[in-house]
PDB file of C-alpha atoms in Angstrom:
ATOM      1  CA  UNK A  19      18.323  -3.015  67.116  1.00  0.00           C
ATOM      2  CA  UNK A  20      22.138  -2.646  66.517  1.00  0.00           C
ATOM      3  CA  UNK A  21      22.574   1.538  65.259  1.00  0.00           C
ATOM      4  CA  UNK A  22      25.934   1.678  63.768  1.00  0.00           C
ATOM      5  CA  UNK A  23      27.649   4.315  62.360  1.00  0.00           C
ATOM      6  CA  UNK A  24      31.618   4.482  60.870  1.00  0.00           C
ATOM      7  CA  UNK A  25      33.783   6.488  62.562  1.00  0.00           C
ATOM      8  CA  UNK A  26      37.391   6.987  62.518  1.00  0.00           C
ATOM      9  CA  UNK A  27      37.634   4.440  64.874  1.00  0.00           C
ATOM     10  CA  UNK A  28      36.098   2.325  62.208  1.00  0.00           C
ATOM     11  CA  UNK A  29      38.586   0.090  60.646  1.00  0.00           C
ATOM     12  CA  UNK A  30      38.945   0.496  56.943  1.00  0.00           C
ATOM     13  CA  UNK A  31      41.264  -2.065  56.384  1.00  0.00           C
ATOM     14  CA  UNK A  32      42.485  -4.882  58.269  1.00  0.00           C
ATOM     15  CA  UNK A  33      45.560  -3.931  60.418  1.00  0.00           C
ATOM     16  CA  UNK A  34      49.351  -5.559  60.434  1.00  0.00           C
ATOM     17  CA  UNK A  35      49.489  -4.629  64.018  1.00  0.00           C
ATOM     18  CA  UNK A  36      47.233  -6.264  66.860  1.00  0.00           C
ATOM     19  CA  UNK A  37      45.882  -4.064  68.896  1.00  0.00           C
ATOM     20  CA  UNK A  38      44.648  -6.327  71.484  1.00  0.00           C
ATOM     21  CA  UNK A  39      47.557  -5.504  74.131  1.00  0.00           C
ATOM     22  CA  UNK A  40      48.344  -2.547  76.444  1.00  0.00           C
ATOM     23  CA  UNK A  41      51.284  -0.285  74.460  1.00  0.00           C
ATOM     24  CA  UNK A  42      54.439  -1.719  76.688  1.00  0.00           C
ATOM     25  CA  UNK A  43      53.477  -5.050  75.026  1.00  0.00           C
ATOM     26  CA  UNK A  44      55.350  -6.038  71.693  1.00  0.00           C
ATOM     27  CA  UNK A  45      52.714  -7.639  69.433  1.00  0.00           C
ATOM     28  CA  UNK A  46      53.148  -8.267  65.734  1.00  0.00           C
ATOM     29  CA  UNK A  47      50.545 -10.303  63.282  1.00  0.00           C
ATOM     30  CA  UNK A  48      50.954 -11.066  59.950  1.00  0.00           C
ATOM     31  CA  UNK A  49      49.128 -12.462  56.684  1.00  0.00           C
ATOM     32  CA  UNK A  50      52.121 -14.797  55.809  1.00  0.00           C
ATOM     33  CA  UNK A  51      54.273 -16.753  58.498  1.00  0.00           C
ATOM     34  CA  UNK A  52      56.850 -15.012  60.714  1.00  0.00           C
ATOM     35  CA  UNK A  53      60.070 -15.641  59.774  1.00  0.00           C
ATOM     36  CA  UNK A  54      62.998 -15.243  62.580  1.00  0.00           C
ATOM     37  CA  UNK A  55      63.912 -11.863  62.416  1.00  0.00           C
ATOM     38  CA  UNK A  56      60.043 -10.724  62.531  1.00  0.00           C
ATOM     39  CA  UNK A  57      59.987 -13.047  65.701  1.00  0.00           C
ATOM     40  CA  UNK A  58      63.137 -11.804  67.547  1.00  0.00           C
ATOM     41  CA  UNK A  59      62.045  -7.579  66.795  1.00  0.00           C
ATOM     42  CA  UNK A  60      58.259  -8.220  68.692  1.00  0.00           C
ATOM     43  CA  UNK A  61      59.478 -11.131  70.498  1.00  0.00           C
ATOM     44  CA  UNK A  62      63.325 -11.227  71.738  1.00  0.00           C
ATOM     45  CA  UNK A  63      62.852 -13.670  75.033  1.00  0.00           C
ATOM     46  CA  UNK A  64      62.181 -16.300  72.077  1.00  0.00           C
ATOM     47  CA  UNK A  65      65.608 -16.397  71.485  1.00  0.00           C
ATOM     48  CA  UNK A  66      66.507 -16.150  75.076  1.00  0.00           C
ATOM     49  CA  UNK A  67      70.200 -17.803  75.264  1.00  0.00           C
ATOM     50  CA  UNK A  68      69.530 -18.795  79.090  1.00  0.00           C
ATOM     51  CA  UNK A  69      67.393 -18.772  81.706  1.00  0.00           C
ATOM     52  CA  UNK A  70      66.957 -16.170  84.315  1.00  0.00           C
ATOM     53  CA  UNK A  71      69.288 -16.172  87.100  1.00  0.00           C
ATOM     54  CA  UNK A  72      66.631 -17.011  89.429  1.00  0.00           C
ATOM     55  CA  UNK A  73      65.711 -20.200  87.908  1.00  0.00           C
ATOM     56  CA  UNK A  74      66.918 -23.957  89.571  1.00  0.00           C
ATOM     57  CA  UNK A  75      69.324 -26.804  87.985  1.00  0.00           C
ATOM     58  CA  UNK A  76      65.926 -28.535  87.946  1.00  0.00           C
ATOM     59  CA  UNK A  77      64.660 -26.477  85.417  1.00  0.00           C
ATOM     60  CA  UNK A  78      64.798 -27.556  81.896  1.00  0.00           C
ATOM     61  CA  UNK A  79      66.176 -24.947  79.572  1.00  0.00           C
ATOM     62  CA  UNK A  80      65.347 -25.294  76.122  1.00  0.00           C
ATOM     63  CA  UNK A  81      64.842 -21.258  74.086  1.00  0.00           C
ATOM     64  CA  UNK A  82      61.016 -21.409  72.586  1.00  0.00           C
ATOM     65  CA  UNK A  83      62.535 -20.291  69.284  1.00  0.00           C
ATOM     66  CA  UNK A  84      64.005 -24.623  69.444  1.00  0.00           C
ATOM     67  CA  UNK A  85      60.758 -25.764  70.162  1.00  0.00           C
ATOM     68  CA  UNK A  86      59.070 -23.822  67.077  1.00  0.00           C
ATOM     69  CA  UNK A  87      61.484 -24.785  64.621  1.00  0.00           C
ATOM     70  CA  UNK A  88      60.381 -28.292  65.804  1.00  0.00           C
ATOM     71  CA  UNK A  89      56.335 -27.430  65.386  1.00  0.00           C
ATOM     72  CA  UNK A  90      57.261 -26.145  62.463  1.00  0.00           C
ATOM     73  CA  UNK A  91      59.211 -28.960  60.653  1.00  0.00           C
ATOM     74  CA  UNK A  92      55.465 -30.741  61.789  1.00  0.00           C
ATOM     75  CA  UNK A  93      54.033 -27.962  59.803  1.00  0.00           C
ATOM     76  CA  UNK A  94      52.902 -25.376  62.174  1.00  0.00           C
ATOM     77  CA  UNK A  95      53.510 -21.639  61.166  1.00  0.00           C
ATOM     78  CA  UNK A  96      53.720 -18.679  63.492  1.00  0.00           C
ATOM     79  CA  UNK A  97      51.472 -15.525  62.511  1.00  0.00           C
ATOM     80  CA  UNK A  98      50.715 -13.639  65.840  1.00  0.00           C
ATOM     81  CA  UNK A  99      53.539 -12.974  68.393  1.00  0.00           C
ATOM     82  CA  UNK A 100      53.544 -10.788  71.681  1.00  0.00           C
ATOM     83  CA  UNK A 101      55.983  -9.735  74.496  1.00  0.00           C
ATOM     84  CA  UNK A 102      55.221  -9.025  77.902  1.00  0.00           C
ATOM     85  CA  UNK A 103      57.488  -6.242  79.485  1.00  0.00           C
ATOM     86  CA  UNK A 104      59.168  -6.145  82.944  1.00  0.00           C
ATOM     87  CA  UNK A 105      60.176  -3.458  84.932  1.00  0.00           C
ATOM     88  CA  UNK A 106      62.785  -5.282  86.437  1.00  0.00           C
ATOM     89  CA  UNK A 107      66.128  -4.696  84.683  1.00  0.00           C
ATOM     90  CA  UNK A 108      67.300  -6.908  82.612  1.00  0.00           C
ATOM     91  CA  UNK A 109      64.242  -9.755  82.847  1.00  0.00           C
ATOM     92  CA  UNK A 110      62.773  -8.334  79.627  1.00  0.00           C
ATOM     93  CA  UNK A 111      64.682 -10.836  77.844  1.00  0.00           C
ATOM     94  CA  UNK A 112      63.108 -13.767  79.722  1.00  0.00           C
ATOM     95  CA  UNK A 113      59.561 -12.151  79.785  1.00  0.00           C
ATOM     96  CA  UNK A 114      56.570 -14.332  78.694  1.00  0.00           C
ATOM     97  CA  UNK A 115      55.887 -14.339  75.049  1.00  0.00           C
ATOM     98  CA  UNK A 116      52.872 -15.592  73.146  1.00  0.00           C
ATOM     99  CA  UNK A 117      52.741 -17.305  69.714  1.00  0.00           C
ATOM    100  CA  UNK A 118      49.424 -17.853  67.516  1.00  0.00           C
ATOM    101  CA  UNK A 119      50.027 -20.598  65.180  1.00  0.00           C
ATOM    102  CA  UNK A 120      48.088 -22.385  62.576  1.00  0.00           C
ATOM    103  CA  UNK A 121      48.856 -25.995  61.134  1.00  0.00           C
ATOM    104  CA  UNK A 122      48.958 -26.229  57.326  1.00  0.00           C
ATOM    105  CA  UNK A 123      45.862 -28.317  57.899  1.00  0.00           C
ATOM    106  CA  UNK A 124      44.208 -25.755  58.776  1.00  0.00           C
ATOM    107  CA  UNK A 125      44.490 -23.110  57.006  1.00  0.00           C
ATOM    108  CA  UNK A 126      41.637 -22.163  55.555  1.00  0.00           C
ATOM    109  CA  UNK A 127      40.610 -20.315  52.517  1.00  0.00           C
ATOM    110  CA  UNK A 128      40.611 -15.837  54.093  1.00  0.00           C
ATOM    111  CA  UNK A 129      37.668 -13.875  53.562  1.00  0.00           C
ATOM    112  CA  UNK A 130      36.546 -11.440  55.806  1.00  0.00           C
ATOM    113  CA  UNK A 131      33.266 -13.741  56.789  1.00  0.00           C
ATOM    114  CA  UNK A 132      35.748 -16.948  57.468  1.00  0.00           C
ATOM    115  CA  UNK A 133      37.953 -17.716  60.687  1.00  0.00           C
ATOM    116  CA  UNK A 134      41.408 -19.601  61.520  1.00  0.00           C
ATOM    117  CA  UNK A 135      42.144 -22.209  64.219  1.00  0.00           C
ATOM    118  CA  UNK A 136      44.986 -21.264  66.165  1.00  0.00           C
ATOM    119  CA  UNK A 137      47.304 -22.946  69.039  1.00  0.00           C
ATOM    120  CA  UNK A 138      48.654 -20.523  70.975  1.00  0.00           C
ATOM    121  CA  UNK A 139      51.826 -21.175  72.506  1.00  0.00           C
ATOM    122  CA  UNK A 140      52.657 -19.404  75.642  1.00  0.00           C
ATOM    123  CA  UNK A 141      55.773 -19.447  77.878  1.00  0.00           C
ATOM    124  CA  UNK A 142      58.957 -17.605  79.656  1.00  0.00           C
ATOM    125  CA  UNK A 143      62.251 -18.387  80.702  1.00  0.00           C
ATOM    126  CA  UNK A 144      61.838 -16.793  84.437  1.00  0.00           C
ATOM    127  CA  UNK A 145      59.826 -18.695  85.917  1.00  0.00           C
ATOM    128  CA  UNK A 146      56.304 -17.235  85.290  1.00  0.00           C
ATOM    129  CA  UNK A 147      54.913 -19.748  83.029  1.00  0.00           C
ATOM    130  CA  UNK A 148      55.058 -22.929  82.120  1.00  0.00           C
ATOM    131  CA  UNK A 149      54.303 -23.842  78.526  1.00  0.00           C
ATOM    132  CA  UNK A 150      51.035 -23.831  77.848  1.00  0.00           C
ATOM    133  CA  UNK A 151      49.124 -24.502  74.201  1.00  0.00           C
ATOM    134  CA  UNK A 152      45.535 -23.575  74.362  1.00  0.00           C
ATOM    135  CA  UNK A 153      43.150 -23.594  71.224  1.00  0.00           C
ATOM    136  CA  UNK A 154      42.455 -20.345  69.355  1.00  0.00           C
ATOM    137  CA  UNK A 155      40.413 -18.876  66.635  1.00  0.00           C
ATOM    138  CA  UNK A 156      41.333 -15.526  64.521  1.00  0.00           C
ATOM    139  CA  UNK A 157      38.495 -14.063  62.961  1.00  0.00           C
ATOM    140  CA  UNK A 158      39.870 -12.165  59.669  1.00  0.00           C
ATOM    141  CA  UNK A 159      37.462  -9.484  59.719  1.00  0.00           C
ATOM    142  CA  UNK A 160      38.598  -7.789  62.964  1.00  0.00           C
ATOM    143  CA  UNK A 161      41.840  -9.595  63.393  1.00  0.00           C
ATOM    144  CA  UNK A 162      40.273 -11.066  66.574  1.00  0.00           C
ATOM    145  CA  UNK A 163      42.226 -13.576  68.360  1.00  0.00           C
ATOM    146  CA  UNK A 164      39.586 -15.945  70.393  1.00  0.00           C
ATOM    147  CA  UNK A 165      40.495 -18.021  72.874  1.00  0.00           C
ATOM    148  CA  UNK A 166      38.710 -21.220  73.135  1.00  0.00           C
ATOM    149  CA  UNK A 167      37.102 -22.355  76.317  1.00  0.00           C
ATOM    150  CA  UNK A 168      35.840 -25.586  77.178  1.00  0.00           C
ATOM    151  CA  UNK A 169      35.341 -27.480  73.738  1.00  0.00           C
ATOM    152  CA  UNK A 170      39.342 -27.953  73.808  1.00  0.00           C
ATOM    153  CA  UNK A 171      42.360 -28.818  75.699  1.00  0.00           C
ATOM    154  CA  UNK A 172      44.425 -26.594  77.829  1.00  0.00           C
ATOM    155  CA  UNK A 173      47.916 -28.145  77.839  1.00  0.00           C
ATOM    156  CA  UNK A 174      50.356 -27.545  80.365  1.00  0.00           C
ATOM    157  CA  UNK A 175      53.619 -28.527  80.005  1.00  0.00           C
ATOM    158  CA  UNK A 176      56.819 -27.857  82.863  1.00  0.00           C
ATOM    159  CA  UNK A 177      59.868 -27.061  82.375  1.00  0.00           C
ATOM    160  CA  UNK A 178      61.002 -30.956  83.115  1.00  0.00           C
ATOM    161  CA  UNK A 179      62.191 -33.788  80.725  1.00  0.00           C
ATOM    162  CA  UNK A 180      61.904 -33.662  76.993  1.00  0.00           C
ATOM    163  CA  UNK A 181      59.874 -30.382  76.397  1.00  0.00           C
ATOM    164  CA  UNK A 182      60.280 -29.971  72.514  1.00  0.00           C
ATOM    165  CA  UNK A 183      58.816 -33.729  72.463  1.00  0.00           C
ATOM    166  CA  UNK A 184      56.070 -33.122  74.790  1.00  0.00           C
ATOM    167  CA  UNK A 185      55.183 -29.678  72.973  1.00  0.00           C
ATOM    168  CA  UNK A 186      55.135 -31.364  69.544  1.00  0.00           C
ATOM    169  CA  UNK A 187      52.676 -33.630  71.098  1.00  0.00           C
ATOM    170  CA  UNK A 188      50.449 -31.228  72.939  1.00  0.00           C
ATOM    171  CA  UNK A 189      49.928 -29.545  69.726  1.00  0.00           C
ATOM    172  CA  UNK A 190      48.384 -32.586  67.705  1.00  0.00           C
ATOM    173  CA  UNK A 191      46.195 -33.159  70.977  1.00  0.00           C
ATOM    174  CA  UNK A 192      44.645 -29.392  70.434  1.00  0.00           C
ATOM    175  CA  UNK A 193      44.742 -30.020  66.668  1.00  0.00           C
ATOM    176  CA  UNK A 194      42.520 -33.157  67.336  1.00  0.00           C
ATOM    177  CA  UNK A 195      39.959 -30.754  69.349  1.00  0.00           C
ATOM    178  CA  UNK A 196      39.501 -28.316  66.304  1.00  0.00           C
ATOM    179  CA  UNK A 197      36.388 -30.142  64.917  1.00  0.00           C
ATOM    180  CA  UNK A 198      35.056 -29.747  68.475  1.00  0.00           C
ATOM    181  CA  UNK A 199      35.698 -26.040  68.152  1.00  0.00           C
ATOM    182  CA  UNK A 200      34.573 -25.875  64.218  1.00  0.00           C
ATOM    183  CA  UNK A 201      31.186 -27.882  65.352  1.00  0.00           C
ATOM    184  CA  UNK A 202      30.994 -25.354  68.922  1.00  0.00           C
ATOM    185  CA  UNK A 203      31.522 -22.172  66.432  1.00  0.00           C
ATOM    186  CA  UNK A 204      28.617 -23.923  63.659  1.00  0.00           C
ATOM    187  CA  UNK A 205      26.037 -23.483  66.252  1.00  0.00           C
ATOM    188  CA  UNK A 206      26.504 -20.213  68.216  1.00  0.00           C
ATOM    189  CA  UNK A 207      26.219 -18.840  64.057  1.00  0.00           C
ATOM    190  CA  UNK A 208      22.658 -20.732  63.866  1.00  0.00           C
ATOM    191  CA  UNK A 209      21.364 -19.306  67.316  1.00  0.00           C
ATOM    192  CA  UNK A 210      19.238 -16.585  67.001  1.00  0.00           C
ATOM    193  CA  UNK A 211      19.551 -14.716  70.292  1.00  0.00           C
ATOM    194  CA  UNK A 212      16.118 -12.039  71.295  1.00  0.00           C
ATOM    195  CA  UNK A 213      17.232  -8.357  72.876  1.00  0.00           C
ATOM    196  CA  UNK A 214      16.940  -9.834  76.607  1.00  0.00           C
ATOM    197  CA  UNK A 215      19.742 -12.311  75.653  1.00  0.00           C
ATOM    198  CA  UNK A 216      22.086 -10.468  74.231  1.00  0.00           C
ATOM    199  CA  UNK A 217      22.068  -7.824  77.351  1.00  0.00           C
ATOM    200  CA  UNK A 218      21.828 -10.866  79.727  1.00  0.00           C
ATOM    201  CA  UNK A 219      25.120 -11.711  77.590  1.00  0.00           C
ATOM    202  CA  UNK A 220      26.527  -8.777  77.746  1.00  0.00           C
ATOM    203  CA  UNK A 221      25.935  -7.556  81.422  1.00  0.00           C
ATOM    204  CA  UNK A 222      27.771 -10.901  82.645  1.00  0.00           C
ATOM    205  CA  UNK A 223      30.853 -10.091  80.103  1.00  0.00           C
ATOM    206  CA  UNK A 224      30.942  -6.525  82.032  1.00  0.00           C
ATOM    207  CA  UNK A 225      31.108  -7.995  85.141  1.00  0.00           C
ATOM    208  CA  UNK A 226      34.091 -10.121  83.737  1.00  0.00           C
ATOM    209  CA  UNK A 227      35.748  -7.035  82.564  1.00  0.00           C
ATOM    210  CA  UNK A 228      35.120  -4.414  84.907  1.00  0.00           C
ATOM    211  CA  UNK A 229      33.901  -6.533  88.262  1.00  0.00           C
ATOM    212  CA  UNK A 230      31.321  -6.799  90.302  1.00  0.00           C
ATOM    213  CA  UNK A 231      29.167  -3.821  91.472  1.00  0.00           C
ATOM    214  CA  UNK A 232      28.364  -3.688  95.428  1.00  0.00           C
ATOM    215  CA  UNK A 233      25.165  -1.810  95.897  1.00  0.00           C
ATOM    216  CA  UNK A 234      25.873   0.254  92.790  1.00  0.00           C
ATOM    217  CA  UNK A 235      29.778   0.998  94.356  1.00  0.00           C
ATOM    218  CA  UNK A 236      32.310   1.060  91.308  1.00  0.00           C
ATOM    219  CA  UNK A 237      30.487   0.916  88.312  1.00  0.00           C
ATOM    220  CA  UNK A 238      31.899  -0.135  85.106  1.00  0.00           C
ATOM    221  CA  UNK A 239      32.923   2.853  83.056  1.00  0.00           C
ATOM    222  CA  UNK A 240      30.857   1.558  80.364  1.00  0.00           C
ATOM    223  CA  UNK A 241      27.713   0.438  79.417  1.00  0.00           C
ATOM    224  CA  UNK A 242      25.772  -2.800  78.507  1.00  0.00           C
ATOM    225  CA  UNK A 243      24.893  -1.096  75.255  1.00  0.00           C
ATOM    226  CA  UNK A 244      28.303  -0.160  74.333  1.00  0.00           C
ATOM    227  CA  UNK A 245      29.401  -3.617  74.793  1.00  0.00           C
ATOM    228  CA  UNK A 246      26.490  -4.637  72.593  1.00  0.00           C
ATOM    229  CA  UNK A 247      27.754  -2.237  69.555  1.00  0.00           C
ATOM    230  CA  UNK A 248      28.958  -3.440  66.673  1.00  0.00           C
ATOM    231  CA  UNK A 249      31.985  -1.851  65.053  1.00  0.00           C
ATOM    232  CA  UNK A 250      31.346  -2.842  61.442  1.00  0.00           C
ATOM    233  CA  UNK A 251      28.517  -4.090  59.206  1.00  0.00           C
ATOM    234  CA  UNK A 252      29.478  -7.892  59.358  1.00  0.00           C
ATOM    235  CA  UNK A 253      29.248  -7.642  62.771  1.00  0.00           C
ATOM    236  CA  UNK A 254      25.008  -6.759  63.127  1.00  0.00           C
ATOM    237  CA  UNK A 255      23.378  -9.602  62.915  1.00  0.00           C
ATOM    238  CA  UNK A 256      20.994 -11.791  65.510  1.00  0.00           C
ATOM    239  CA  UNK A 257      22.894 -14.693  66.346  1.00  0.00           C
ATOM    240  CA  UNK A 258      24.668 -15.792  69.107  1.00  0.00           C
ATOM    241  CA  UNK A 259      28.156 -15.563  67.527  1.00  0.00           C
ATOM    242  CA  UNK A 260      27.264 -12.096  66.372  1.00  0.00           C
ATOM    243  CA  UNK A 261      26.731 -11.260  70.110  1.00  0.00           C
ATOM    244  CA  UNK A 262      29.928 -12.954  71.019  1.00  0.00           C
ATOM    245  CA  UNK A 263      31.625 -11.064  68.691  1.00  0.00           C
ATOM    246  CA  UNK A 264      30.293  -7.673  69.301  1.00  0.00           C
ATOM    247  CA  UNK A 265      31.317  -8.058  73.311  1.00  0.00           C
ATOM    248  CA  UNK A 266      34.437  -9.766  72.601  1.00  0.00           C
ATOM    249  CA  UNK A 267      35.682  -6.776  70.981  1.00  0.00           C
ATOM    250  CA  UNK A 268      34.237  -3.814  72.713  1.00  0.00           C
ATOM    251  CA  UNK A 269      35.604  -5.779  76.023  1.00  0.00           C
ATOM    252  CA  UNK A 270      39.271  -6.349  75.065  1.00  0.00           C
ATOM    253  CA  UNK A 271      40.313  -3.716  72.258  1.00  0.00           C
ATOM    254  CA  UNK A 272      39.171  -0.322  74.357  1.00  0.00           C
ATOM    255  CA  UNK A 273      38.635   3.092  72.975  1.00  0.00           C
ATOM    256  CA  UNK A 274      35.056   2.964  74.349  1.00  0.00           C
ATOM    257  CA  UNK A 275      34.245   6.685  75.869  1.00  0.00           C
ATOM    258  CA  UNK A 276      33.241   6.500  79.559  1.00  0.00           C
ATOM    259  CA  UNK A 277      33.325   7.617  83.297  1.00  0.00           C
ATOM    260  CA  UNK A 278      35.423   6.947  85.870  1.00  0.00           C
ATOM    261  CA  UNK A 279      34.388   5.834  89.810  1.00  0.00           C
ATOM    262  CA  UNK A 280      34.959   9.783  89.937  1.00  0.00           C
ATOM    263  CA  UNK A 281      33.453  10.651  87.391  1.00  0.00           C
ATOM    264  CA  UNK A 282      35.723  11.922  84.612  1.00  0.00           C
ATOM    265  CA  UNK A 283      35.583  11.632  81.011  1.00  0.00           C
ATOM    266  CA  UNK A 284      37.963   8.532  79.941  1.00  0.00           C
ATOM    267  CA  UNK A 285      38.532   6.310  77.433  1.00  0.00           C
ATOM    268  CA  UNK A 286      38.790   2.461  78.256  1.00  0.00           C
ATOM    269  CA  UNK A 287      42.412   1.004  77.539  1.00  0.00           C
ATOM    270  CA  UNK A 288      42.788  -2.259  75.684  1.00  0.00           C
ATOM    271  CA  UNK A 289      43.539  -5.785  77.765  1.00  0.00           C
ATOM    272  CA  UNK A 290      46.595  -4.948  78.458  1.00  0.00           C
ATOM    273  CA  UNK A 291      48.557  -7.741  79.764  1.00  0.00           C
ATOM    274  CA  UNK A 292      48.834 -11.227  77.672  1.00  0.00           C
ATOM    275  CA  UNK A 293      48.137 -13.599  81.259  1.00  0.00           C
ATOM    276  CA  UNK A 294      44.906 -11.375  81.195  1.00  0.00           C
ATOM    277  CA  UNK A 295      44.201 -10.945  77.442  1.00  0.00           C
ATOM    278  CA  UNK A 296      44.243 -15.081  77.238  1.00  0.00           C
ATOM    279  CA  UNK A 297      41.875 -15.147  80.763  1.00  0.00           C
ATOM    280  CA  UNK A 298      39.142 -12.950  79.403  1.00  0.00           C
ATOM    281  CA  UNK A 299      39.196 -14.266  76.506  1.00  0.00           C
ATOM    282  CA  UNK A 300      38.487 -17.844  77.409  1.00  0.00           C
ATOM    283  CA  UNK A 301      36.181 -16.549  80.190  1.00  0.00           C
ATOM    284  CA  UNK A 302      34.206 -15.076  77.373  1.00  0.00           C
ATOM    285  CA  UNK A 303      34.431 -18.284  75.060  1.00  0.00           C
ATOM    286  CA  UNK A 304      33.040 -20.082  78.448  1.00  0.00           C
ATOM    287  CA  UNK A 305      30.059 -17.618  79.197  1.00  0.00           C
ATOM    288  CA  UNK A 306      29.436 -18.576  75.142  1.00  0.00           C
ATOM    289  CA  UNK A 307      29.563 -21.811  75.749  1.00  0.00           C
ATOM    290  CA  UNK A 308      26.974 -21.469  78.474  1.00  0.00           C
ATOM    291  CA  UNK A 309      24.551 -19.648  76.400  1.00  0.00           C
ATOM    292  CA  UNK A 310      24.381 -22.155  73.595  1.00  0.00           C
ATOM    293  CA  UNK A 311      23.939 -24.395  75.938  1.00  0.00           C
ATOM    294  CA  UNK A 312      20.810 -22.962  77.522  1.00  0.00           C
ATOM    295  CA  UNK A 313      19.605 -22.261  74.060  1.00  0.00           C
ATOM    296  CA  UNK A 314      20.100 -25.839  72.190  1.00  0.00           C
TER     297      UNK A 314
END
């Protein structure tokens, strides 16, 4: 059902780099905890010493890099971190940055079969996000970064009051949602899923991706069967994590060949931005969601 053959695009071993952002995006993912300096090269609005000159007195300015020194005295270690870029000169060093972390809790024993839960931290110091800890899962054979939908909190958390406090606290509340998650992930690995599924699965994660089509106006550059290939052995397999998997990566990473609305040879680019990378994600972890729940 799922043809696959290696390629040089085929992963041979498992990357230090993410690839999961566009190439104006600073990302950096490691087996072992970040340590500062690894932080402030990917990541350098961390360590922001201010905020940006367009914020009010009523914001609260506290630099992210004080908040994770708190999560981790509480035993949280950072192992992803990205940077978005601006244009605008000198906001680069205010941008929104992203932070995968994992609680010594929960880390689990690698293999390339096993997963991580993650909280992601997300915020800036210019105004363009407020922090916010969703619940994650990195899946060690493709270094895929999930976002979870649903199954777990969202927490939001403004730049008012006593953020390092509130922060430390929004992380235990996601923490407490990870046998939610471990239970959610359980069963989409004991769904078998039939051929109609998986393209019904797949041809609602293009739409996600690409848009809507109007009367065949603006197709997607790719295919429902590229979507549905899997990039490595452990990924072919029946079930509906499988499927997930499969169209989780084909969606965000890129490097699929294709057409464009004018029909030119391209190549899709990878999410490129991290306020879209963390949307599709959880849009995906949603239309997963859905789809076990039709099939329990």
């Amino acid at each position: 059902m799922h043809p696959f053959t290696p390629s040089a695009s085929t992963p041979s071993t498992r990357p230090q780099l993410a690839t999961r952002f566009a190439r104006n995006t600073r990302v950096h993912r490691s087996d072992t905890p970040l340590d500062d300096e690894q932080l402030r090269l990917a990541a350098p609005s961390i360590f922001a010493e201010g905020k940006h000159a367009s914020r009010s007195e009523r914001y609260t300015y506290i630099p992210t890099i004080e908040v994770l020194r708190g999560l981790k005295r509480e035993g949280f270690e950072p192992f992803m971190v990205a940077q978005s870029q601006s244009r605008i000169e000198g906001k680069t060093a205010y941008t929104k940055h992203l932070i995968r972390m994992r609680h010594a809790g929960q880390v689990q024993a690698r293999g390339r079969d096993s997963e991580a839960n993650e909280i992601i931290l997300i915020n800036s110091h210019d105004g363009a996000s407020a922090y916010q800890m969703p619940a994650g899962v990195f899946r060690f054979v493709c270094c895929n970064g999930l976002v979870v939908g649903q199954v777990a909190r969202d927490i939001r958390i403004p730049h008012k009051g006593h953020i390092e406090h509130e922060v430390i606290e929004g992380a235990y509340r996601v923490l407490e949602d990870f046998a939610a998650v471990n239970e959610s992930t359980a069963q989409m690995k004991a769904i078998r899923m039939d051929e109609p599924e998986e393209r019904a699965f797949a041809t609602a994660a293009l739409a996600l991706r690409f848009g809507e089509t109007v009367d065949g106006q603006h197709p997607a550059p790719v295919s429902v069967d590229q979507l549905m290939m899997p990039r490595r052995f452990e990924d072919i397999g029946p079930s509906l994590w499988h499927t997930f998997q499969r169209v989780q990566e084909n969606a965000l990473r890129g490097g699929l060949p294709g057409r464009s609305a004018q029909g030119r040879r391209i190549e899709t680019r990878p999410v490129g931005s991290i306020d879209r990378s963390v949307s599709l994600n959880c849009a995906l972890w949603i239309l997963a969601e859905e789809m076990r729940g039709l099939k329990a």
